Amino acid sequence: MQVMLRGALLCSLFVVVGCPKRMDPMPTEPQPQLPSVTEACDAQQKAISQEADTLASPYGIDPHVDKNFKDRQVSWLMPEGLYQKYVVQTGAKNFGRCNDTACYLFAAPTGTIQKAVADSMVGGTGTHDPAVLGKALGLPAKNFEGPLRMMTLNLAATKTCARLPVEADPGVWKCQTPEDTDCWKFGGYTTGGIPEVMVINAPVEQAQVTEVP
């Protein structure tokens, strides 16, 4: 009788302790989708963006940003001398090459630029190697000689317009032959395969600026 009672108690214990009720994981709320980076563009830039998207179809600025700029952080580099001449001394409000319509600049994903800069700090000198940096970004080494400034901008937080670059943009170095390198080609990537966007009227006061020795 005692053996049967002990067995019954053990069975009861397993029911209470050994077989807990399965708890389903709490459902996660879907992350809100960020608006298109073209929402901050004026009518002229939106029209250019639509033309570029048509040319790139079925690709376009929104798939390009979702794939390569998930955090909407963009960065670009300037030689120190040009930064002082065109930004500091002029009291510029926007970065880039400016004309009567806007100021234009090419920008890449911040993580890509940061890694390229870090990898270029070779030899224990505390300064970057222009050749290493140029190779990483698919651009001529001469573009990165001497001290640099790295600018970082959050397109979403600053509500800054961006789109795919087009041939008519200021600063485009057109390829003369299909074999040419170190020149611009349509599609949202440098000839070195680095993702890029054209940023319109990037505000100086909202950009984070760091020195690259």
XYZ file of N, CA and C in Angstrom:
639
model
N 0.827 -1.199 0.000
C 0.000 0.000 0.000
C 0.861 1.248 0.000
N 1.930 1.246 0.828
C 2.833 2.394 0.873
C 3.539 2.584 -0.456
N 3.896 1.463 -1.107
C 4.571 1.560 -2.414
C 3.643 2.189 -3.434
N 2.385 1.773 -3.439
C 1.429 2.333 -4.384
C 1.205 3.813 -4.123
N 1.144 4.215 -2.840
C 0.940 5.611 -2.479
C 2.114 6.459 -2.929
N 3.369 5.918 -2.694
C 4.571 6.649 -3.094
C 4.586 6.848 -4.605
N 4.192 5.800 -5.359
C 4.147 5.905 -6.820
C 3.141 6.936 -7.285
N 2.019 6.994 -6.625
C 1.008 7.976 -6.995
C 1.497 9.396 -6.762
N 2.224 9.596 -5.616
C 2.756 10.920 -5.307
C 3.809 11.340 -6.328
N 4.678 10.404 -6.751
C 5.699 10.708 -7.743
C 5.059 11.093 -9.074
N 4.035 10.347 -9.455
C 3.351 10.671 -10.702
C 2.751 12.071 -10.639
N 2.184 12.408 -9.473
C 1.600 13.738 -9.309
C 2.664 14.809 -9.409
N 3.853 14.533 -8.846
C 4.951 15.486 -8.860
C 5.416 15.742 -10.298
N 5.520 14.684 -11.102
C 5.937 14.850 -12.498
C 4.915 15.671 -13.278
N 3.633 15.461 -12.946
C 2.602 16.207 -13.647
C 2.718 17.693 -13.351
N 2.998 18.017 -12.077
C 3.041 19.419 -11.666
C 4.353 20.072 -12.063
N 5.502 19.374 -11.847
C 6.806 19.995 -12.010
C 7.456 19.634 -13.338
N 7.328 18.387 -13.752
C 8.099 17.927 -14.898
C 7.479 18.241 -16.232
N 6.275 18.684 -16.297
C 5.626 18.935 -17.577
C 5.011 20.333 -17.595
N 5.853 21.364 -17.592
C 5.324 22.738 -17.583
C 4.574 23.042 -18.866
N 3.636 23.928 -18.768
C 2.852 24.326 -19.930
C 3.728 25.073 -20.918
N 3.625 24.723 -22.195
C 4.426 25.355 -23.227
C 3.975 26.792 -23.422
N 4.980 27.703 -23.354
C 4.674 29.121 -23.505
C 5.080 29.566 -24.900
N 4.157 30.108 -25.658
C 4.478 30.623 -26.981
C 5.210 31.954 -26.846
N 6.193 32.209 -27.721
C 6.925 33.484 -27.640
C 5.999 34.654 -27.905
N 6.323 35.770 -27.256
C 5.526 36.975 -27.440
C 5.676 37.448 -28.887
N 4.596 37.787 -29.519
C 4.699 38.276 -30.901
C 5.459 39.594 -30.946
N 6.305 39.744 -31.936
C 7.070 40.976 -32.093
C 6.360 41.880 -33.075
N 6.362 43.160 -32.744
C 5.716 44.121 -33.624
C 6.620 44.399 -34.819
N 6.062 44.449 -36.012
C 6.885 44.753 -37.186
C 7.487 46.150 -37.091
N 8.751 46.270 -37.523
C 9.407 47.561 -37.492
C 8.788 48.477 -38.552
N 8.503 49.722 -38.177
C 7.920 50.632 -39.169
C 8.895 50.871 -40.313
N 8.369 50.866 -41.519
C 9.214 51.084 -42.689
C 9.517 52.564 -42.844
N 10.796 52.872 -43.046
C 11.191 54.268 -43.208
C 10.689 54.780 -44.553
N 10.344 56.061 -44.613
C 9.874 56.610 -45.889
C 11.002 56.657 -46.911
N 10.649 56.800 -48.156
C 11.638 56.910 -49.215
C 12.518 58.135 -48.993
N 13.799 58.018 -49.334
C 14.707 59.160 -49.193
C 14.361 60.261 -50.188
N 13.497 59.969 -51.155
C 13.099 61.000 -52.107
C 11.966 61.880 -51.580
N 11.401 61.525 -50.427
C 10.313 62.345 -49.874
C 10.790 63.746 -49.527
N 12.094 63.864 -49.212
C 12.642 65.174 -48.862
C 13.077 65.969 -50.091
N 12.924 65.397 -51.280
C 13.359 66.061 -52.513
C 12.300 67.049 -53.000
N 12.755 68.100 -53.687
C 11.798 69.003 -54.320
C 11.298 68.372 -55.622
N 10.401 69.059 -56.304
C 9.769 68.496 -57.491
C 10.794 68.169 -58.579
N 11.809 69.024 -58.746
C 12.804 68.787 -59.784
C 13.624 67.535 -59.498
N 14.072 67.381 -58.251
C 14.875 66.219 -57.888
C 14.045 64.937 -57.909
N 12.785 65.023 -57.547
C 11.909 63.846 -57.627
C 11.750 63.401 -59.072
N 11.635 64.363 -59.974
C 11.493 64.012 -61.384
C 12.762 63.335 -61.906
N 13.931 63.855 -61.504
C 15.194 63.239 -61.911
C 15.296 61.831 -61.339
N 14.868 61.675 -60.089
C 14.916 60.364 -59.448
C 14.012 59.366 -60.159
N 12.828 59.800 -60.556
C 11.906 58.915 -61.270
C 12.492 58.473 -62.610
N 13.164 59.404 -63.299
C 13.811 59.053 -64.568
C 14.934 58.041 -64.343
N 15.705 58.251 -63.271
C 16.796 57.332 -62.962
C 16.257 55.952 -62.595
N 15.173 55.915 -61.834
C 14.566 54.629 -61.459
C 14.034 53.895 -62.685
N 13.467 54.642 -63.616
C 12.974 54.026 -64.848
C 14.127 53.414 -65.637
N 15.232 54.133 -65.707
C 16.404 53.636 -66.423
C 16.983 52.410 -65.728
N 16.907 52.377 -64.385
C 17.485 51.272 -63.615
C 16.514 50.109 -63.424
N 15.265 50.266 -63.834
C 14.212 49.263 -63.604
C 14.688 47.839 -63.957
N 14.341 46.870 -63.082
C 13.420 46.912 -61.934
C 14.074 47.369 -60.625
N 15.306 47.873 -60.710
C 15.985 48.406 -59.519
C 15.452 49.819 -59.273
N 16.059 50.564 -58.373
C 15.639 51.929 -58.097
C 16.203 52.385 -56.775
N 15.947 53.634 -56.422
C 16.559 54.214 -55.222
C 16.096 53.516 -53.948
N 14.822 53.176 -53.834
C 14.342 52.561 -52.591
C 14.935 51.165 -52.366
N 14.916 50.256 -53.360
C 15.602 48.975 -53.160
C 17.103 49.150 -52.904
N 17.703 50.150 -53.551
C 19.134 50.418 -53.379
C 19.435 50.816 -51.933
N 18.625 51.701 -51.389
C 18.816 52.152 -50.007
C 18.516 51.027 -49.019
N 17.435 50.280 -49.249
C 17.074 49.186 -48.343
C 18.162 48.112 -48.311
N 18.837 47.912 -49.414
C 19.883 46.898 -49.488
C 21.207 47.383 -48.906
N 21.587 48.614 -49.193
C 22.950 49.084 -48.880
C 23.028 50.158 -47.805
N 21.915 50.818 -47.497
C 21.923 51.911 -46.529
C 20.794 51.705 -45.517
N 20.749 50.537 -44.897
C 19.640 50.181 -44.012
C 19.443 51.183 -42.881
N 20.553 51.720 -42.348
C 20.445 52.659 -41.229
C 20.360 54.111 -41.689
N 20.338 54.321 -43.003
C 20.252 55.658 -43.608
C 21.460 56.536 -43.269
N 22.564 55.920 -42.842
C 23.777 56.672 -42.542
C 24.663 56.709 -43.781
N 25.058 57.913 -44.202
C 25.954 58.061 -45.342
C 27.191 58.849 -44.914
N 28.305 58.586 -45.589
C 29.551 59.304 -45.295
C 30.293 59.597 -46.588
N 31.181 60.573 -46.519
C 32.047 60.904 -47.641
C 33.314 61.564 -47.083
N 34.333 61.649 -47.913
C 35.637 62.170 -47.500
C 35.996 63.409 -48.309
N 36.691 64.346 -47.660
C 37.217 65.534 -48.327
C 38.638 65.776 -47.864
N 39.549 66.136 -48.785
C 40.873 66.583 -48.333
C 40.741 67.800 -47.426
N 41.597 67.891 -46.442
C 41.525 68.976 -45.465
C 41.561 70.344 -46.136
N 42.433 70.509 -47.139
C 42.545 71.802 -47.808
C 41.245 72.231 -48.469
N 40.566 71.287 -49.135
C 39.298 71.600 -49.791
C 38.194 71.862 -48.768
N 38.235 71.128 -47.659
C 37.252 71.353 -46.604
C 37.372 72.778 -46.064
N 38.608 73.207 -45.799
C 38.821 74.556 -45.293
C 38.409 75.613 -46.318
N 38.755 75.376 -47.583
C 38.509 76.370 -48.639
C 37.031 76.510 -48.976
N 36.341 75.374 -49.126
C 34.976 75.424 -49.644
C 33.890 75.328 -48.573
N 34.260 74.908 -47.371
C 33.257 74.783 -46.303
C 33.483 75.828 -45.210
N 34.699 75.828 -44.633
C 34.969 76.724 -43.506
C 35.058 78.182 -43.945
N 35.908 78.452 -44.929
C 36.151 79.838 -45.320
C 34.946 80.512 -45.960
N 34.112 79.739 -46.606
C 32.916 80.318 -47.247
C 31.696 80.314 -46.339
N 31.812 79.649 -45.188
C 30.642 79.529 -44.321
C 29.508 78.786 -45.002
N 29.860 77.736 -45.737
C 28.870 77.004 -46.534
C 27.756 76.429 -45.664
N 26.543 76.447 -46.183
C 25.406 75.849 -45.496
C 25.195 74.399 -45.918
N 25.619 74.091 -47.145
C 25.469 72.733 -47.667
C 26.788 72.237 -48.237
N 27.005 70.929 -48.136
C 28.168 70.305 -48.750
C 27.906 70.050 -50.234
N 28.991 69.932 -51.001
C 28.878 69.477 -52.372
C 29.169 70.541 -53.408
N 29.105 70.117 -54.670
C 29.254 71.034 -55.797
C 27.904 71.692 -56.040
N 27.882 73.006 -56.010
C 26.615 73.729 -56.073
C 26.440 74.442 -57.409
N 25.204 74.491 -57.877
C 24.834 75.324 -59.018
C 23.551 76.065 -58.667
N 22.848 76.538 -59.662
C 21.643 77.330 -59.393
C 20.503 76.509 -58.804
N 20.576 75.191 -58.917
C 19.462 74.357 -58.465
C 19.677 73.759 -57.082
N 20.918 73.352 -56.768
C 21.173 72.669 -55.491
C 22.673 72.418 -55.338
N 23.024 71.760 -54.228
C 24.394 71.302 -53.990
C 24.388 69.777 -54.023
N 25.339 69.201 -54.747
C 25.337 67.769 -55.035
C 26.612 67.109 -54.516
N 26.468 65.936 -53.884
C 27.653 65.176 -53.493
C 27.368 63.682 -53.529
N 28.417 62.919 -53.831
C 28.349 61.460 -53.794
C 28.642 60.993 -52.372
N 27.865 60.049 -51.871
C 28.092 59.507 -50.536
C 27.941 57.993 -50.560
N 28.638 57.333 -49.639
C 28.636 55.868 -49.541
C 28.123 55.465 -48.155
N 27.847 54.179 -47.934
C 27.430 53.736 -46.596
C 28.500 54.070 -45.556
N 28.077 54.563 -44.415
C 29.030 54.968 -43.372
C 29.930 53.817 -42.955
N 29.363 52.630 -42.780
C 30.173 51.483 -42.368
C 31.272 51.172 -43.363
N 30.979 51.330 -44.645
C 31.977 51.066 -45.690
C 33.120 52.066 -45.608
N 32.801 53.341 -45.452
C 33.831 54.379 -45.358
C 34.661 54.192 -44.092
N 34.005 53.922 -42.973
C 34.734 53.744 -41.712
C 35.708 52.575 -41.790
N 35.281 51.470 -42.378
C 36.160 50.305 -42.498
C 37.340 50.612 -43.418
N 37.069 51.290 -44.543
C 38.135 51.629 -45.474
C 39.174 52.528 -44.811
N 38.717 53.492 -44.031
C 39.642 54.384 -43.325
C 40.456 53.609 -42.300
N 39.800 52.763 -41.522
C 40.502 51.978 -40.501
C 41.547 51.066 -41.132
N 41.193 50.428 -42.246
C 42.118 49.514 -42.910
C 43.296 50.249 -43.544
N 43.113 51.539 -43.827
C 44.190 52.305 -44.465
C 45.227 52.816 -43.469
N 44.927 52.681 -42.179
C 45.879 53.113 -41.146
C 46.919 52.013 -40.948
N 47.893 51.968 -41.827
C 48.883 50.895 -41.816
C 50.274 51.455 -41.530
N 51.176 50.552 -41.118
C 52.569 50.932 -40.932
C 52.899 51.586 -39.609
N 51.910 51.723 -38.728
C 52.183 52.298 -37.409
C 52.520 53.781 -37.432
N 52.200 54.487 -38.522
C 52.517 55.914 -38.625
C 51.428 56.801 -38.034
N 50.249 56.235 -37.821
C 49.135 57.041 -37.323
C 48.457 57.845 -38.406
N 48.852 57.643 -39.659
C 48.223 58.332 -40.783
C 47.742 57.304 -41.799
N 46.790 57.698 -42.624
C 46.225 56.779 -43.607
C 47.127 56.673 -44.832
N 47.016 55.555 -45.525
C 47.733 55.335 -46.774
C 46.758 55.624 -47.918
N 46.991 56.677 -48.721
C 46.058 57.020 -49.805
C 45.844 55.885 -50.797
N 46.897 55.114 -51.071
C 46.779 54.023 -52.038
C 45.838 52.945 -51.524
N 45.960 52.604 -50.241
C 45.099 51.581 -49.650
C 43.658 52.067 -49.602
N 43.472 53.336 -49.226
C 42.123 53.895 -49.142
C 41.485 53.990 -50.528
N 42.265 54.442 -51.515
C 41.740 54.542 -52.856
C 41.352 53.194 -53.430
N 42.175 52.182 -53.187
C 41.872 50.839 -53.683
C 40.596 50.301 -53.045
N 40.420 50.545 -51.743
C 39.233 50.040 -51.042
C 37.953 50.683 -51.567
N 38.046 51.949 -51.966
C 36.855 52.675 -52.404
C 36.716 52.718 -53.925
N 37.684 52.141 -54.637
C 37.601 52.114 -56.087
C 37.775 53.473 -56.720
N 38.610 54.328 -56.104
C 38.842 55.676 -56.598
C 40.342 55.957 -56.644
N 40.774 56.958 -57.415
C 42.211 57.253 -57.507
C 42.809 57.610 -56.152
N 44.023 57.122 -55.891
C 44.698 57.398 -54.620
C 44.917 58.891 -54.413
N 45.103 59.639 -55.509
C 45.369 61.073 -55.389
C 44.209 61.826 -54.728
N 43.008 61.243 -54.785
C 41.844 61.874 -54.146
C 41.958 61.891 -52.629
N 42.866 61.071 -52.072
C 42.919 60.904 -50.618
C 44.288 61.235 -50.040
N 45.063 62.034 -50.759
C 46.386 62.412 -50.261
C 46.262 63.499 -49.196
N 47.116 63.409 -48.175
C 47.115 64.394 -47.100
C 45.997 64.167 -46.100
N 45.912 65.028 -45.075
C 44.846 64.901 -44.069
C 43.465 65.022 -44.716
N 42.514 64.301 -44.149
C 41.150 64.284 -44.689
C 40.141 64.646 -43.613
N 38.960 64.945 -44.046
C 37.807 65.057 -43.165
C 36.764 64.042 -43.620
N 36.171 63.353 -42.657
C 35.085 62.430 -42.956
C 33.785 62.996 -42.411
N 32.811 63.164 -43.290
C 31.504 63.656 -42.909
C 30.510 62.511 -42.857
N 29.648 62.531 -41.842
C 28.608 61.501 -41.689
C 27.267 62.192 -41.485
N 26.257 61.692 -42.192
C 24.935 62.304 -42.150
C 23.876 61.219 -42.107
N 22.873 61.406 -41.264
C 21.735 60.496 -41.204
C 20.632 61.082 -42.087
N 20.360 60.418 -43.203
C 19.389 60.948 -44.156
C 17.994 61.042 -43.561
N 17.633 60.056 -42.726
C 16.289 60.044 -42.147
C 16.122 61.146 -41.108
N 17.092 61.259 -40.204
C 16.983 62.245 -39.124
C 17.028 63.681 -39.651
N 17.827 63.910 -40.693
C 17.970 65.259 -41.227
C 16.983 65.556 -42.344
N 16.245 64.523 -42.773
C 15.271 64.663 -43.861
C 15.948 65.273 -45.094
N 17.040 64.625 -45.504
C 17.827 65.089 -46.637
C 17.499 64.264 -47.877
N 17.380 64.921 -48.999
C 17.051 64.281 -50.269
C 18.220 63.455 -50.791
N 17.917 62.278 -51.322
C 18.928 61.441 -51.970
C 18.263 60.660 -53.097
N 19.067 60.297 -54.097
C 18.573 59.532 -55.249
C 19.755 58.849 -55.914
N 19.472 58.064 -56.951
C 20.553 57.484 -57.734
C 21.269 58.598 -58.502
N 22.588 58.540 -58.590
C 23.309 59.532 -59.397
C 22.987 59.360 -60.882
N 23.015 60.469 -61.613
C 22.789 60.434 -63.055
C 23.928 61.168 -63.761
N 24.007 60.969 -65.048
C 25.133 61.488 -65.820
C 25.248 63.006 -65.784
N 24.116 63.691 -65.643
C 24.122 65.153 -65.677
C 24.532 65.787 -64.353
N 24.736 64.995 -63.309
C 25.068 65.549 -61.998
C 26.456 66.205 -61.999
N 26.608 67.330 -61.286
C 27.933 67.937 -61.148
C 28.909 66.958 -60.487
N 30.133 66.936 -60.983
C 31.150 66.060 -60.405
C 31.255 64.711 -61.060
N 30.368 64.413 -62.022
C 30.435 63.130 -62.720
C 31.602 63.141 -63.708
N 32.499 62.169 -63.546
C 33.613 61.998 -64.473
C 33.233 60.880 -65.429
N 32.830 61.263 -66.644
C 32.258 60.296 -67.569
C 33.325 59.369 -68.150
N 32.967 58.102 -68.307
C 33.840 57.132 -68.958
C 33.840 57.390 -70.467
N 35.003 57.312 -71.078
C 35.121 57.531 -72.515
C 34.991 56.232 -73.312
N 35.408 55.126 -72.699
C 35.304 53.816 -73.346
C 34.804 52.803 -72.322
N 34.279 51.655 -72.766
C 33.813 50.634 -71.817
C 34.933 50.099 -70.922
N 36.179 50.240 -71.367
C 37.306 49.720 -70.601
C 37.805 50.699 -69.554
N 37.318 51.923 -69.576
C 37.809 52.942 -68.641
C 37.478 52.573 -67.202
N 38.390 52.912 -66.309
C 38.164 52.752 -64.873
C 38.302 54.118 -64.203
N 38.056 54.180 -62.911
C 38.127 55.435 -62.163
C 37.212 56.504 -62.781
N 36.086 56.081 -63.327
C 35.126 57.012 -63.896
C 33.720 56.565 -63.485
N 32.755 57.449 -63.713
C 31.395 57.179 -63.253
C 30.633 56.310 -64.244
N 29.875 55.363 -63.695
C 28.972 54.551 -64.506
C 27.624 54.482 -63.799
N 26.562 54.517 -64.558
C 25.219 54.518 -63.983
C 24.919 53.195 -63.280
N 24.178 53.293 -62.166
C 23.739 52.077 -61.500
C 23.781 52.105 -59.986
N 24.333 53.165 -59.384
C 24.343 53.250 -57.927
C 25.564 52.659 -57.256
N 26.595 52.335 -58.057
C 27.839 51.789 -57.506
C 29.032 52.450 -58.194
N 30.122 52.616 -57.436
C 31.352 53.106 -58.051
C 31.936 52.012 -58.935
N 32.955 52.356 -59.729
C 33.608 51.342 -60.549
C 34.303 50.301 -59.684
N 34.519 50.642 -58.408
C 35.103 49.687 -57.470
C 34.057 48.852 -56.745
N 32.783 49.027 -57.115
C 31.717 48.228 -56.517
C 31.191 48.738 -55.194
N 31.495 49.993 -54.835
C 31.012 50.567 -53.572
C 29.652 51.225 -53.811
N 28.640 50.924 -52.991
C 27.334 51.575 -53.153
C 27.458 53.083 -52.965
N 26.705 53.832 -53.747
C 26.723 55.283 -53.624
C 25.340 55.844 -53.906
N 25.098 57.020 -53.349
C 23.889 57.780 -53.651
C 24.299 59.221 -53.908
N 23.449 59.934 -54.613
C 23.637 61.366 -54.773
C 22.803 62.058 -53.702
N 23.481 62.818 -52.834
C 22.807 63.534 -51.753
C 22.650 64.997 -52.167
N 21.454 65.518 -51.984
C 21.138 66.879 -52.408
C 21.026 67.787 -51.186
N 21.815 68.864 -51.185
C 21.778 69.864 -50.112
C 22.023 69.243 -48.737
N 23.129 68.528 -48.610
C 23.503 67.948 -47.312
C 23.875 69.073 -46.354
N 23.137 69.253 -45.259
C 23.362 70.407 -44.372
C 24.652 70.296 -43.569
N 25.478 71.314 -43.631
C 26.757 71.325 -42.917
C 26.537 71.222 -41.411
N 25.572 71.964 -40.880
C 25.391 72.031 -39.432
C 24.863 70.724 -38.835
N 24.337 69.835 -39.660
C 23.804 68.569 -39.135
C 24.695 67.368 -39.393
N 25.840 67.603 -40.002
C 26.770 66.515 -40.290
C 27.789 66.362 -39.164
N 28.155 65.121 -38.890
C 29.227 64.841 -37.950
C 30.545 64.825 -38.727
N 31.500 65.630 -38.287
C 32.777 65.770 -39.002
C 33.915 65.256 -38.124
N 34.716 64.342 -38.676
C 35.861 63.816 -37.948
C 37.119 63.947 -38.800
N 38.263 64.052 -38.141
C 39.539 64.197 -38.840
C 40.123 62.832 -39.155
N 40.730 62.709 -40.322
C 41.440 61.504 -40.724
C 42.884 61.919 -41.024
N 43.815 61.674 -40.103
C 45.197 62.125 -40.317
C 45.888 61.388 -41.453
